[in-house]
Amino acid sequence: MINKQLVSPKSIVVVGASNDVCKPGGKILKNLIDGNFSGNLYAINLKEDLVQGIKSYKDINKLPNVDLAVIAIAAKYCPATVDFLVNNKTTKAFIIISAGFGEENEQGAKYEQQIVDTINKVNGCLIGPNCIGVLNTNYNGIFTTPIPKLSPKGVDLISGSGATAVFIMETALPKGLTFNSVYSVGNSAQMGVEEVLQYLDQTYNPETSSQVKLLYIEDISKPQKLLKHASSLINKGCKIAAIKSGSSEAGSRAASSHTGALASPDVAVDALFRKAGIVRCYGREELVTVASIFKHKQLTGKNIALITHAGGPAVMLTDSLSKGGLNIPHIHGEKANQLLEKLYDGSSVANPIDFLATGTAQQLADIIDYCENDFDNIDAMVVIFGSPGLTKVFDVYEVLHQKMKTCKKPIYPVLPSTFETKEEIFAFQNQGHQSFNDEVILGDMLCKVFNTPKPQNDNIELIDIDTKKIREIVENAGTGYISPKNIQALFDAVGIPRTKEAVAKTKNEAVVYAKELGLPVVMKVIGPVHKSDVGGVVLNVKTEKMVELQFEQMMQIKDTTSILIQPMLSGIEIYAGAKKEGEFGHQILCGLGGIFIEVFKDVSSALAPVSHNEAMEMIKSLKSYKIIEGTRGKEGINEQMFADVVVRLSALVKAAPEIIEMDINPLLGTATKIIAVDARIRL
Ligand code: ADP
Ligand code: MG
């Protein structure tokens, strides 16, 4: 576990400390010195008594007891060093920045394991190996620069990649973003992103803890842990944004069902983030922009006022916000006219509020006051204000500073002249503000933040299913695709409504069943997996004679063992499916069915277990939702019943985790009922 020796050590030793600040062991010592670490700082260098002015021990035996060891020596010397420190110097926390471990070869992996075992024995903590280290308000334990401004109100960054952590800090600096802590977990031999997040969750204090967490993850090895602690933190009032890179590998997978093809591991990441309430980003600029948005007052509504002295950026921002579902409402009426009076001729207050290139600081103050106090249809303001180089804009940014302090509505400052108004931006940020330099990235990210759902409650409603029966069927069904009979039995046990059907092995049986079920009927081959592709589905068979004829013909189709007979039903074709995604558990999907799913691939997904509310959200977020609702006089389908099928599907895979993938395609839905007519389940 992360411990107090790591977070706030009383003493630190740098093993492999150097006078050469171009070496990791030299730079990390320099950073610790520059950061004015207030505890005892020691060095181990086999040749020196003093390294960068810090006492160095040639003989490690002479080293006093020490809380935290930062190790920058060759991998092969690390296990013995750790062992010595643990057993002789009461050291409980380690940061190993050296590489040459599991990421390199088998021998390295052995060293890594040895070190973890040693540290675990004393319940100690290990960050790395193969990382840049740890940085917090107590000490600068990283061997890289820049060192950002540190403050308890800054953000916490946990990164699976050291270099990326450095570049995220580079991106953050010009925005005025400060940091509370940075953890670079490297090989995550003992502590990974999930464990650090767990620690931040368990030690969270609403008064003193940072409320913004940023994650860079290449591999989610413990998705359930991530989900648990991310949603817990967000429920406590935190905000989390994350990059999960490596999303394209999934596409190449061969899959035998619709669900298999649609539900990639990356869709599972999306589903996990949605369930946890994490804002998903795809690059550093996005991540840092979202973090800066998080640092502003909460956006509580969709209506944004754009305030600018430059038309173009406001138009681009309007496009971006509208595309993402936020509004730029028209501003008019008596108050608007009053405001217009205060501006120069040619200004506009209709929104965007354009107060021209000659606009003054006082005019900006007036505009903000009207938006804050008089325009009820405004929830937030974006102020875009740069300089074409004719005048300084300190007075304008001072107005921004004052108004951002006092206004209840969030004000997002876009300061585009990052070169020309460098000094003014610096002064503005030094007052504790974050600013944005690109209005479109801000617009896109504002929409993203606004549209990210709250964490899903894990209170899943209990529904009536026959678990005993489900287990019995699954345990006796073998592996691979299961028979229509077993599917029927599973659906009945879990309460998914299905069509009546019968399996005919002879022509006579076919006629008898067709009469029982009621003509017209549908006839389908049993054997081939994709029935339509081999001409194995015949709809609307109206007479006994036709049943006989079709039976004879269909039995000739390759791999056909018998014929399934169903009544001919009508309704809108919908789809629901599930797929197991390793440690993530099952993904549940739904959408329109039949050919829609193949052509438009319009599905929504969620991680099981899915609540009724979540299922309703899934349905409503479909692009084809209008069809489900009913459109242009055409009756839709019963959404509550559709959601119920999705919830029951989720309950089925919980009771039968052996299900690797399954799809029900289609279910035929009307305003009064939903009935499954085709399903595949693979165990
Ligand atoms: P497959 O998916 O193997 O091609 P399906 O059983 O899904 O076979 O049938 C293909 C299509 O036939 C369905 O998408 C649906 O349009 C239609 N269909 C299947 N069963 C029925 C039924 N009982 N009533 C009405 N239409 C059906
Ligand atoms: Mg089908």
XYZ file of C-alpha atoms and ligand atoms in Angstrom, residues 258 499-500 521-522 524 528-533 536-537 539-540 564 566-571 573 593-595 598 665-666 668 676-680, ligand 1:
63
model
C -22.768 -9.320 -34.131
C -41.744 -16.615 -29.607
C -43.435 -19.981 -29.439
C -45.343 -19.473 -40.117
C -41.628 -18.839 -40.419
C -35.632 -21.759 -40.258
C -25.981 -23.332 -39.889
C -25.084 -20.400 -37.596
C -25.953 -17.606 -40.024
C -29.236 -18.881 -41.369
C -30.233 -16.107 -43.779
C -26.837 -16.209 -45.479
C -32.206 -20.859 -44.402
C -34.997 -18.501 -43.320
C -40.924 -16.043 -43.930
C -44.670 -16.009 -44.256
C -37.488 -24.636 -36.616
C -42.311 -20.144 -35.523
C -45.459 -18.079 -35.995
C -44.996 -15.133 -38.359
C -44.827 -12.036 -36.131
C -44.548 -8.349 -36.838
C -42.861 -5.383 -35.186
C -36.566 -5.307 -35.237
C -31.828 -5.108 -35.013
C -31.999 -6.927 -38.301
C -30.169 -5.229 -41.130
C -25.155 -4.645 -39.811
C -31.295 -10.454 -33.109
C -33.972 -9.649 -33.708
C -39.748 -7.887 -32.647
C -37.321 -12.598 -29.271
C -37.390 -14.569 -32.530
C -33.701 -15.402 -32.964
C -30.795 -15.784 -30.569
C -27.315 -17.216 -30.410
P -30.452 -15.201 -39.071
O -30.093 -14.133 -38.102
O -29.728 -16.471 -38.768
O -30.287 -14.808 -40.461
P -33.210 -14.845 -38.110
O -33.924 -15.884 -37.339
O -32.774 -13.658 -37.369
O -32.001 -15.565 -38.881
O -34.149 -14.378 -39.309
C -33.794 -13.405 -40.243
C -34.856 -12.327 -40.350
O -36.124 -12.906 -40.591
C -35.049 -11.535 -39.086
O -34.142 -10.465 -39.022
C -36.473 -11.059 -39.224
O -36.537 -9.942 -40.100
C -37.152 -12.208 -39.919
N -37.815 -13.117 -38.961
C -37.247 -14.144 -38.308
N -38.145 -14.783 -37.509
C -39.315 -14.137 -37.668
C -40.629 -14.324 -37.136
N -40.925 -15.321 -36.283
N -41.600 -13.471 -37.524
C -41.320 -12.477 -38.394
N -40.126 -12.254 -38.939
C -39.106 -13.083 -38.585
